[in-house]
Amino acid sequence: MADMFDGIVMAEQRFHGEGYQEGYAEGSHIGIAEGRRYGALHGAKIGSEIGCYLGFALTWHCLLQKCTDEKSSKKIRALESLIGMIQKFPYEDPTYDKLQEDLEKIRGKFKQGSCHQLSQVT
Amino acid sequence: MPEALSLLCRVPAHPESRCWALAWSPGGALLASCGGDRAVRVWGRAGSSWTCRAVLGDGHQRTVRRVAWSPCGSYLASASFDGTTCVWKRQEDGFECVATLEGHENEVKSVAWAPSGSLLATCSRDKSVWVWEVDEEEEYECVSVLNAHTQDVKHVVWHPSQELLASASYDDTVRLYREEEDDWVCCATLEGHDSTVWAVAFDKEGERLASVSDDRTLRVWRRYHPGNQEGVACSGTDPTWKCVCTLSGYHSRTIYDVSWCHLTGALATACGDDAIRVFEESPTSEEAQPTFSLTAHVPRAHSQDVNGVAWNPKEPGLLASCSDDGDIAFWKYQRPEGC
């Protein structure tokens, strides 16, 4: 006797449940698509930034090849260090635990190489 | 504790402005100050008072936040909110700007010279610490940009005898750096403060470090080398720093500066409650768990926040302080009996 009314009595709960499942599935789907878009955008930004540093480092490394003084060798070593850091960076692995730390080290090395100072000697 | 710290002289150093920092020359005869009026002033003794010997007014476009003398005393560096650090060379008739270091993205908060005189460190609101090297031709070159902190870096200071650098930050930590194979690395992170660390100071031997914070505490840290007797673990060859003493309940506001006297061992603090306090190690203090007691407290040392305190490097007991009220005050400290 109770089973006849079960369908009606439990209707609201059942519809809630089904609605929730559908909503959850749709939400996950949209979330993944959005995540992919965000990841691609962010990844491209970082790629562009690092690419710029690499271009800078390779160019200056080439330009300084002819200079043999101590100061230039120091600069060349610093550029080689930057190139090394960039080449070693694991681009395929977004879950790399030292990702931010290594990126900051690369940025720091680039700033060091690209900064200049003004000397005012009379 | 009456008269442990008595006022000798008060000087309106940066009128209608804040006096941000002070630095005694290595010989102890001159005091450099800097302020919100964008100038650096150098003061010398004149009888029982102090007079202005030089004004370095055209180096910066904004507030000068910190000044530091080179160990030889011939150069003065000034760090400014305009993003640059100027290096001034002492001449017969004054000071001349011989270099302007650019590179930081925004306000430079502090500058310090290494004991060797060939390295300079700067730090900024851009969260980085820069190490510069100067050669015989007075040319400055950036040798490292360190991005270890996650927030505004407030203060940098060098170890008294080694090429070890300490920095204090809005991220509540103190970090230490040393050179490793042509590059500078962060070799230790001191965590413990609950808020911004405003300043740090090494003791004379450099085995201890004092830090002061927005959390109103002064902490003393001790260095433990690998293989130490006390069994403190070290990772690799780097020493570990452990907090061995926390002084809380003495300061009612943020502590902005700390100075550790290398002659007497006394610690002076500059506080946002307008007061200056002096602490000394108790006679019963133990190396592993030192205890410090308050030996002097001047509640209204200035009429506004005290920004800086500095012990004279040659004259024991001579202390200078500066404040948001624009004044510099000179004090005589005498350790009370039975301390």
Tab-separated table of C-alpha atoms in Angstrom:
chain	number	residue	atom	x	y	z
A	1	MET	CA	0.000	0.000	0.000
A	2	ALA	CA	2.851	2.379	1.039
A	3	ASP	CA	4.725	1.791	-2.224
A	4	MET	CA	1.889	3.293	-4.298
A	5	PHE	CA	2.409	6.659	-2.634
A	6	ASP	CA	6.174	6.361	-2.491
A	7	GLY	CA	6.557	7.788	-5.958
A	8	ILE	CA	4.507	10.883	-5.104
A	9	VAL	CA	5.800	11.381	-1.590
A	10	MET	CA	9.476	11.077	-2.585
A	11	ALA	CA	9.022	13.034	-5.835
A	12	GLU	CA	10.412	16.320	-4.510
A	13	GLN	CA	13.472	14.712	-3.003
A	14	ARG	CA	14.089	12.693	-6.126
A	15	PHE	CA	13.864	15.711	-8.376
A	16	HIS	CA	16.206	17.615	-6.085
A	17	GLY	CA	18.662	14.765	-6.352
A	18	GLU	CA	18.440	14.486	-10.111
A	19	GLY	CA	18.628	18.242	-10.501
A	20	TYR	CA	21.705	18.350	-8.340
A	21	GLN	CA	23.443	15.581	-10.329
A	22	GLU	CA	22.703	17.302	-13.615
A	23	GLY	CA	23.824	20.649	-12.267
A	24	TYR	CA	27.006	19.201	-10.843
A	25	ALA	CA	27.900	17.498	-14.101
A	26	GLU	CA	27.229	20.635	-16.116
A	27	GLY	CA	29.181	22.766	-13.637
A	28	SER	CA	32.198	20.457	-13.791
A	29	HIS	CA	32.080	20.552	-17.549
A	30	ILE	CA	32.021	24.365	-17.669
A	31	GLY	CA	34.644	24.527	-14.924
A	32	ILE	CA	37.051	22.373	-16.898
A	33	ALA	CA	36.569	24.467	-20.020
A	34	GLU	CA	37.140	27.695	-18.069
A	35	GLY	CA	40.153	26.198	-16.315
A	36	ARG	CA	41.654	25.208	-19.642
A	37	ARG	CA	41.149	28.735	-20.988
A	38	TYR	CA	42.697	30.295	-17.868
A	39	GLY	CA	45.607	27.871	-17.866
A	40	ALA	CA	46.336	28.508	-21.522
A	41	LEU	CA	46.232	32.271	-20.992
A	42	HIS	CA	48.402	32.200	-17.904
A	43	GLY	CA	50.813	29.727	-19.391
A	44	ALA	CA	51.167	31.881	-22.468
A	45	LYS	CA	51.896	34.924	-20.306
A	46	ILE	CA	54.688	33.136	-18.473
A	47	GLY	CA	56.006	31.697	-21.723
A	48	SER	CA	56.081	35.138	-23.249
A	49	GLU	CA	57.894	36.601	-20.249
A	50	ILE	CA	60.528	33.872	-20.086
A	51	GLY	CA	60.893	33.921	-23.856
A	52	CYS	CA	61.696	37.604	-23.644
A	53	TYR	CA	64.367	36.980	-21.005
A	54	LEU	CA	65.873	34.183	-23.087
A	55	GLY	CA	66.010	36.391	-26.163
A	56	PHE	CA	67.678	39.139	-24.149
A	57	ALA	CA	70.224	36.760	-22.648
A	58	LEU	CA	71.132	35.050	-25.926
A	59	THR	CA	71.508	38.386	-27.725
A	60	TRP	CA	73.779	39.927	-25.109
A	61	HIS	CA	75.740	36.715	-24.785
A	62	CYS	CA	76.421	36.914	-28.501
A	63	LEU	CA	77.276	40.637	-28.426
A	64	LEU	CA	79.704	40.252	-25.547
A	65	GLN	CA	81.602	37.346	-27.117
A	66	LYS	CA	84.251	39.676	-28.493
A	67	CYS	CA	84.973	41.350	-25.140
A	68	THR	CA	87.665	39.715	-23.081
A	69	ASP	CA	87.956	42.019	-20.055
A	70	GLU	CA	87.123	40.812	-16.545
A	71	LYS	CA	83.903	42.821	-16.298
A	72	SER	CA	82.522	41.361	-19.491
A	73	SER	CA	83.434	37.815	-18.448
A	74	LYS	CA	81.466	38.384	-15.271
A	75	LYS	CA	78.494	39.564	-17.317
A	76	ILE	CA	78.828	36.610	-19.661
A	77	ARG	CA	78.839	34.231	-16.703
A	78	ALA	CA	75.689	35.877	-15.322
A	79	LEU	CA	73.987	35.585	-18.716
A	80	GLU	CA	75.008	31.934	-18.969
A	81	SER	CA	73.546	31.353	-15.538
A	82	LEU	CA	70.246	32.920	-16.658
A	83	ILE	CA	70.184	30.875	-19.871
A	84	GLY	CA	70.870	27.749	-17.834
A	85	MET	CA	68.031	28.497	-15.413
A	86	ILE	CA	65.596	29.072	-18.273
A	87	GLN	CA	66.600	25.908	-20.089
A	88	LYS	CA	66.369	23.812	-16.947
A	89	PHE	CA	62.860	25.012	-16.114
A	90	PRO	CA	60.250	22.221	-16.367
A	91	TYR	CA	57.752	23.759	-18.797
A	92	GLU	CA	55.734	20.538	-19.133
A	93	ASP	CA	54.937	20.256	-15.442
A	94	PRO	CA	52.446	22.749	-13.956
A	95	THR	CA	52.498	20.847	-10.660
A	96	TYR	CA	56.244	21.403	-10.146
A	97	ASP	CA	56.477	22.364	-6.492
A	98	LYS	CA	59.175	24.988	-6.913
A	99	LEU	CA	57.513	26.671	-9.882
A	100	GLN	CA	56.988	30.106	-8.331
A	101	GLU	CA	60.347	30.035	-6.559
A	102	ASP	CA	62.275	29.248	-9.734
A	103	LEU	CA	60.334	31.852	-11.702
A	104	GLU	CA	61.289	34.490	-9.123
A	105	LYS	CA	64.933	33.422	-9.393
A	106	ILE	CA	64.777	33.814	-13.178
A	107	ARG	CA	63.161	37.241	-12.855
A	108	GLY	CA	65.809	38.291	-10.334
A	109	LYS	CA	68.642	37.136	-12.593
A	110	PHE	CA	67.147	39.037	-15.530
A	111	LYS	CA	66.802	42.243	-13.476
A	112	GLN	CA	70.403	41.911	-12.352
A	113	GLY	CA	71.599	41.611	-15.927
A	114	SER	CA	69.487	44.390	-17.308
A	115	CYS	CA	69.952	47.082	-14.690
A	116	HIS	CA	72.367	49.928	-15.039
A	117	GLN	CA	73.768	52.557	-12.759
A	118	LEU	CA	74.605	56.196	-13.309
A	119	SER	CA	77.997	57.458	-12.362
A	120	GLN	CA	78.410	61.181	-11.993
A	121	VAL	CA	82.069	61.902	-11.789
A	122	THR	CA	83.122	65.498	-12.332
B	1	MET	CA	64.822	53.737	36.958
B	2	PRO	CA	65.339	57.470	37.229
B	3	GLU	CA	67.926	59.127	35.034
B	4	ALA	CA	69.361	55.923	33.527
B	5	LEU	CA	68.773	57.616	30.180
B	6	SER	CA	69.079	61.386	30.343
B	7	LEU	CA	68.612	63.941	27.598
B	8	LEU	CA	71.758	65.772	26.502
B	9	CYS	CA	70.478	67.813	23.620
B	10	ARG	CA	67.551	68.112	21.190
B	11	VAL	CA	68.011	69.387	17.630
B	12	PRO	CA	65.268	70.290	15.109
B	13	ALA	CA	66.934	68.360	12.312
B	14	HIS	CA	64.271	68.200	9.604
B	15	PRO	CA	61.837	71.017	10.306
B	16	GLU	CA	58.173	70.511	9.418
B	17	SER	CA	59.029	67.006	8.346
B	18	ARG	CA	59.798	63.551	9.700
B	19	CYS	CA	63.298	62.477	10.582
B	20	TRP	CA	63.354	58.899	9.371
B	21	ALA	CA	66.789	57.506	10.229
B	22	LEU	CA	70.209	58.114	11.742
B	23	ALA	CA	73.681	56.734	11.204
B	24	TRP	CA	76.873	57.417	13.138
B	25	SER	CA	80.079	57.612	11.142
B	26	PRO	CA	82.467	54.726	11.944
B	27	GLY	CA	84.711	57.098	13.917
B	28	GLY	CA	81.753	58.296	15.976
B	29	ALA	CA	82.331	62.001	15.358
B	30	LEU	CA	79.567	62.601	12.820
B	31	LEU	CA	75.902	61.716	12.700
B	32	ALA	CA	73.987	61.551	9.430
B	33	SER	CA	70.205	62.005	9.411
B	34	CYS	CA	67.607	61.877	6.651
B	35	GLY	CA	63.992	62.832	6.331
B	36	GLY	CA	60.766	63.632	4.611
B	37	ASP	CA	62.220	66.941	3.405
B	38	ARG	CA	64.231	64.875	0.857
B	39	ALA	CA	67.521	65.883	2.437
B	40	VAL	CA	70.391	64.214	4.216
B	41	ARG	CA	72.083	66.219	6.965
B	42	VAL	CA	75.404	65.581	8.621
B	43	TRP	CA	75.877	66.732	12.221
B	44	GLY	CA	79.013	67.297	14.260
B	45	ARG	CA	79.715	68.229	17.827
B	46	ALA	CA	80.029	71.872	18.790
B	47	GLY	CA	80.731	72.085	22.491
B	48	SER	CA	77.814	70.516	24.303
B	49	SER	CA	75.558	70.828	21.301
B	50	TRP	CA	75.429	69.504	17.733
B	51	THR	CA	75.459	71.575	14.581
B	52	CYS	CA	74.733	70.851	10.977
B	53	ARG	CA	77.956	70.468	8.982
B	54	ALA	CA	76.469	69.600	5.614
B	55	VAL	CA	73.135	69.422	3.810
B	56	LEU	CA	72.842	67.006	0.903
B	57	GLY	CA	69.636	68.361	-0.527
B	58	ASP	CA	69.606	67.757	-4.246
B	59	GLY	CA	70.055	64.027	-4.527
B	60	HIS	CA	66.513	62.776	-4.248
B	61	GLN	CA	63.038	63.668	-5.485
B	62	ARG	CA	61.226	62.121	-2.530
B	63	THR	CA	61.694	61.232	1.131
B	64	VAL	CA	65.087	59.821	2.075
B	65	ARG	CA	64.336	56.782	4.194
B	66	ARG	CA	67.737	55.559	5.340
B	67	VAL	CA	71.406	56.545	5.345
B	68	ALA	CA	74.495	54.414	5.869
B	69	TRP	CA	78.217	55.149	6.136
B	70	SER	CA	80.823	52.978	4.448
B	71	PRO	CA	83.193	51.208	6.897
B	72	CYS	CA	86.031	53.541	5.872
B	73	GLY	CA	83.850	56.589	6.596
B	74	SER	CA	84.493	58.233	3.225
B	75	TYR	CA	81.154	57.415	1.656
B	76	LEU	CA	77.542	57.910	2.644
B	77	ALA	CA	74.696	56.058	0.940
B	78	SER	CA	71.108	57.343	0.969
B	79	ALA	CA	68.023	55.272	0.127
B	80	SER	CA	64.941	57.093	-1.096
B	81	PHE	CA	61.250	56.635	-1.862
B	82	ASP	CA	62.080	57.913	-5.337
B	83	GLY	CA	63.422	54.421	-6.101
B	84	THR	CA	67.090	55.341	-6.193
B	85	THR	CA	70.073	55.019	-3.859
B	86	CYS	CA	72.704	57.740	-3.987
B	87	VAL	CA	76.318	57.305	-2.986
B	88	TRP	CA	78.006	60.477	-1.702
B	89	LYS	CA	81.745	60.882	-1.378
B	90	ARG	CA	83.197	62.983	1.396
B	91	GLN	CA	85.286	65.886	0.104
B	92	GLU	CA	87.105	68.678	1.906
B	93	ASP	CA	84.208	71.073	1.567
B	94	GLY	CA	81.258	68.735	1.708
B	95	PHE	CA	79.824	65.732	-0.080
B	96	GLU	CA	79.495	64.965	-3.756
B	97	CYS	CA	77.157	62.457	-5.323
B	98	VAL	CA	79.341	59.949	-7.170
B	99	ALA	CA	76.754	57.348	-8.115
B	100	THR	CA	73.013	56.844	-8.385
B	101	LEU	CA	71.874	53.228	-8.217
B	102	GLU	CA	68.673	52.520	-10.099
B	103	GLY	CA	66.745	49.339	-10.572
B	104	HIS	CA	64.206	48.966	-7.821
B	105	GLU	CA	60.635	49.269	-9.041
B	106	ASN	CA	59.485	51.529	-6.236
B	107	GLU	CA	60.460	52.951	-2.803
B	108	VAL	CA	63.879	51.919	-1.520
B	109	LYS	CA	63.518	51.335	2.215
B	110	SER	CA	67.030	50.619	3.420
B	111	VAL	CA	70.698	50.533	2.465
B	112	ALA	CA	73.710	49.013	4.212
B	113	TRP	CA	77.444	48.550	3.578
B	114	ALA	CA	79.195	45.224	4.127
B	115	PRO	CA	82.192	45.223	6.532
B	116	SER	CA	84.593	44.792	3.585
B	117	GLY	CA	83.377	48.058	2.068
B	118	SER	CA	83.090	46.548	-1.394
B	119	LEU	CA	79.455	45.434	-1.142
B	120	LEU	CA	76.267	47.387	-0.662
B	121	ALA	CA	72.751	46.044	-0.073
B	122	THR	CA	69.419	47.755	-0.749
B	123	CYS	CA	65.833	46.634	-0.246
B	124	SER	CA	62.497	47.916	-1.415
B	125	ARG	CA	58.713	47.817	-1.361
B	126	ASP	CA	59.082	45.799	-4.577
B	127	LYS	CA	59.843	42.834	-2.230
B	128	SER	CA	63.415	42.401	-3.419
B	129	VAL	CA	66.867	42.743	-1.881
B	130	TRP	CA	69.680	43.832	-4.206
B	131	VAL	CA	73.388	43.275	-3.632
B	132	TRP	CA	75.775	45.695	-5.351
B	133	GLU	CA	79.519	45.467	-5.747
B	134	VAL	CA	81.816	48.479	-6.044
B	135	ASP	CA	85.261	48.306	-7.626
B	136	GLU	CA	88.397	50.456	-7.335
B	137	GLU	CA	87.095	52.823	-9.978
B	138	GLU	CA	83.995	53.534	-7.851
B	139	GLU	CA	81.772	51.754	-10.346
B	140	TYR	CA	78.744	49.983	-8.924
B	141	GLU	CA	77.331	46.820	-10.375
B	142	CYS	CA	74.343	44.808	-9.303
B	143	VAL	CA	75.504	41.265	-8.530
B	144	SER	CA	72.233	39.834	-7.305
B	145	VAL	CA	68.504	40.460	-7.135
B	146	LEU	CA	66.969	38.357	-4.367
B	147	ASN	CA	63.238	37.731	-4.435
B	148	ALA	CA	62.955	35.639	-1.284
B	149	HIS	CA	60.468	37.807	0.602
B	150	THR	CA	56.797	37.816	-0.310
B	151	GLN	CA	56.151	41.393	0.805
B	152	ASP	CA	57.712	44.844	1.267
B	153	VAL	CA	61.257	44.578	2.658
B	154	LYS	CA	61.835	47.142	5.408
B	155	HIS	CA	65.438	46.806	6.507
B	156	VAL	CA	68.765	45.289	5.485
B	157	VAL	CA	71.798	44.947	7.683
B	158	TRP	CA	75.160	43.183	7.306
B	159	HIS	CA	76.854	40.908	9.812
B	160	PRO	CA	79.590	42.856	11.682
B	161	SER	CA	82.471	40.793	10.292
B	162	GLN	CA	81.196	38.294	7.700
B	163	GLU	CA	79.581	38.691	4.308
B	164	LEU	CA	76.228	37.608	5.635
B	165	LEU	CA	73.180	39.772	4.957
B	166	ALA	CA	69.953	39.992	6.962
B	167	SER	CA	66.632	41.463	5.787
B	168	ALA	CA	63.358	42.201	7.611
B	169	SER	CA	59.975	42.290	5.927
B	170	TYR	CA	56.249	42.997	6.026
B	171	ASP	CA	55.879	39.234	5.482
B	172	ASP	CA	56.732	38.733	9.197
B	173	THR	CA	60.084	37.067	8.545
B	174	VAL	CA	63.783	37.806	8.735
B	175	ARG	CA	65.905	36.242	6.031
B	176	LEU	CA	69.643	35.691	5.788
B	177	TYR	CA	71.685	35.541	2.616
B	178	ARG	CA	75.217	34.557	1.696
B	179	GLU	CA	77.252	34.136	-1.445
B	180	GLU	CA	77.445	30.698	-2.988
B	181	GLU	CA	79.471	30.183	-6.171
B	182	ASP	CA	79.079	33.575	-7.821
B	183	ASP	CA	75.468	33.976	-6.741
B	184	TRP	CA	73.634	35.016	-3.595
B	185	VAL	CA	71.190	32.653	-1.944
B	186	CYS	CA	68.796	32.811	0.972
B	187	CYS	CA	70.368	30.520	3.588
B	188	ALA	CA	67.928	30.952	6.488
B	189	THR	CA	64.388	32.155	7.233
B	190	LEU	CA	63.578	33.262	10.779
B	191	GLU	CA	59.885	32.827	11.544
B	192	GLY	CA	58.232	33.694	14.796
B	193	HIS	CA	56.990	37.249	14.668
B	194	ASP	CA	53.243	37.665	14.182
B	195	SER	CA	53.512	40.828	12.162
B	196	THR	CA	55.837	43.051	10.126
B	197	VAL	CA	59.461	42.943	11.205
B	198	TRP	CA	60.702	46.535	11.069
B	199	ALA	CA	64.375	46.235	11.959
B	200	VAL	CA	67.180	43.853	12.886
B	201	ALA	CA	70.552	44.268	14.572
B	202	PHE	CA	73.490	41.923	15.121
B	203	ASP	CA	75.418	41.853	18.381
B	204	LYS	CA	79.166	42.517	18.414
B	205	GLU	CA	80.258	38.922	17.712
B	206	GLY	CA	77.524	38.331	15.193
B	207	GLU	CA	76.306	35.139	16.842
B	208	ARG	CA	73.044	36.772	17.872
B	209	LEU	CA	70.474	38.861	16.098
B	210	ALA	CA	67.760	41.089	17.576
B	211	SER	CA	64.549	41.760	15.626
B	212	VAL	CA	61.695	44.138	16.387
B	213	SER	CA	58.196	44.036	15.061
B	214	ASP	CA	54.736	45.467	14.661
B	215	ASP	CA	53.712	42.668	17.069
B	216	ARG	CA	55.326	44.792	19.834
B	217	THR	CA	57.974	42.217	20.698
B	218	LEU	CA	61.738	42.183	20.538
B	219	ARG	CA	63.161	38.772	19.722
B	220	VAL	CA	66.730	37.593	20.146
B	221	TRP	CA	67.921	34.822	17.841
B	222	ARG	CA	71.033	32.727	18.297
B	223	ARG	CA	73.094	31.044	15.620
B	224	TYR	CA	73.777	27.309	15.991
B	225	HIS	CA	76.514	25.878	13.809
B	226	PRO	CA	76.398	22.324	12.390
B	227	GLY	CA	77.626	19.848	14.993
B	228	ASN	CA	76.725	22.147	17.898
B	229	GLN	CA	76.723	20.870	21.487
B	230	GLU	CA	73.120	21.714	22.186
B	231	GLY	CA	71.953	19.280	19.553
B	232	VAL	CA	70.136	21.817	17.414
B	233	ALA	CA	69.583	20.328	13.966
B	234	CYS	CA	71.146	22.025	10.961
B	235	SER	CA	70.471	21.326	7.325
B	236	GLY	CA	73.675	20.729	5.455
B	237	THR	CA	76.490	23.148	6.166
B	238	ASP	CA	74.268	26.132	6.944
B	239	PRO	CA	73.856	27.194	10.577
B	240	THR	CA	70.359	27.349	12.076
B	241	TRP	CA	69.004	30.387	13.891
B	242	LYS	CA	66.699	29.817	16.828
B	243	CYS	CA	64.686	32.318	18.819
B	244	VAL	CA	66.117	32.200	22.365
B	245	CYS	CA	64.344	35.149	23.927
B	246	THR	CA	61.120	37.101	23.333
B	247	LEU	CA	60.550	40.381	25.163
B	248	SER	CA	56.840	41.136	25.214
B	249	GLY	CA	54.667	43.387	27.305
B	250	TYR	CA	57.154	46.254	27.369
B	251	HIS	CA	56.121	48.162	24.254
B	252	SER	CA	52.594	49.472	23.795
B	253	ARG	CA	52.921	50.107	20.058
B	254	THR	CA	54.915	48.992	17.030
B	255	ILE	CA	58.671	48.918	17.552
B	256	TYR	CA	60.328	50.624	14.587
B	257	ASP	CA	64.018	50.294	15.256
B	258	VAL	CA	66.576	48.485	17.398
B	259	SER	CA	70.235	49.200	18.029
B	260	TRP	CA	72.628	46.776	19.722
B	261	CYS	CA	75.618	48.533	21.264
B	262	HIS	CA	78.874	46.773	20.347
B	263	LEU	CA	80.657	48.417	23.265
B	264	THR	CA	78.283	47.671	26.136
B	265	GLY	CA	75.867	45.047	24.787
B	266	ALA	CA	72.852	47.221	25.592
B	267	LEU	CA	69.798	47.096	23.322
B	268	ALA	CA	67.847	50.282	22.576
B	269	THR	CA	64.406	50.360	20.926
B	270	ALA	CA	62.444	53.052	19.092
B	271	CYS	CA	58.698	52.751	19.564
B	272	GLY	CA	55.504	54.129	18.084
B	273	ASP	CA	54.410	55.133	21.594
B	274	ASP	CA	57.019	57.956	21.489
B	275	ALA	CA	59.256	56.149	23.970
B	276	ILE	CA	62.810	54.876	24.010
B	277	ARG	CA	63.685	51.801	26.025
B	278	VAL	CA	66.997	50.183	26.913
B	279	PHE	CA	67.437	46.514	27.805
B	280	GLU	CA	70.488	44.757	29.179
B	281	GLU	CA	71.279	41.125	29.652
B	282	SER	CA	70.715	39.992	33.237
B	283	PRO	CA	73.753	38.799	35.227
B	284	THR	CA	72.048	35.404	35.626
B	285	SER	CA	71.402	35.119	31.899
B	286	GLU	CA	72.289	31.782	30.265
B	287	GLU	CA	73.683	31.405	26.787
B	288	ALA	CA	70.971	29.030	25.611
B	289	GLN	CA	68.163	30.998	27.239
B	290	PRO	CA	69.281	34.576	27.745
B	291	THR	CA	67.219	36.955	29.829
B	292	PHE	CA	67.091	40.696	29.390
B	293	SER	CA	65.726	43.291	31.740
B	294	LEU	CA	64.443	46.790	31.108
B	295	THR	CA	67.053	49.218	32.455
B	296	ALA	CA	65.752	52.501	31.073
B	297	HIS	CA	62.447	53.849	29.792
B	298	VAL	CA	61.752	57.398	28.671
B	299	PRO	CA	57.995	57.572	27.942
B	300	ARG	CA	57.933	60.920	26.115
B	301	ALA	CA	61.340	60.820	24.457
B	302	HIS	CA	59.755	62.587	21.480
B	303	SER	CA	56.379	64.150	20.817
B	304	GLN	CA	55.622	61.603	18.071
B	305	ASP	CA	56.684	58.112	16.925
B	306	VAL	CA	60.362	57.376	17.424
B	307	ASN	CA	61.661	56.092	14.076
B	308	GLY	CA	65.300	55.394	14.817
B	309	VAL	CA	67.840	54.818	17.566
B	310	ALA	CA	71.591	54.475	17.196
B	311	TRP	CA	74.384	53.857	19.707
B	312	ASN	CA	77.597	55.756	19.078
B	313	PRO	CA	80.263	53.226	17.977
B	314	LYS	CA	83.070	54.805	19.990
B	315	GLU	CA	81.560	56.515	23.008
B	316	PRO	CA	79.827	54.072	25.365
B	317	GLY	CA	76.433	55.252	26.535
B	318	LEU	CA	75.890	57.901	23.852
B	319	LEU	CA	72.600	57.281	22.057
B	320	ALA	CA	70.903	59.272	19.302
B	321	SER	CA	67.218	59.053	18.398
B	322	CYS	CA	64.996	60.540	15.702
B	323	SER	CA	61.276	60.972	15.311
B	324	ASP	CA	58.263	61.874	13.188
B	325	ASP	CA	58.433	65.206	15.033
B	326	GLY	CA	61.516	66.048	12.957
B	327	ASP	CA	63.910	66.184	15.902
B	328	ILE	CA	67.112	64.348	16.736
B	329	ALA	CA	67.744	63.805	20.438
B	330	PHE	CA	71.032	62.869	22.080
B	331	TRP	CA	70.995	60.820	25.289
B	332	LYS	CA	73.456	59.675	27.925
B	333	TYR	CA	72.847	56.159	29.192
B	334	GLN	CA	74.226	54.973	32.481
B	335	ARG	CA	73.613	51.409	33.498
B	336	PRO	CA	71.717	51.501	36.797
B	337	GLU	CA	73.244	49.869	39.911
B	338	GLY	CA	72.485	46.240	40.593
B	339	CYS	CA	71.603	45.327	37.035
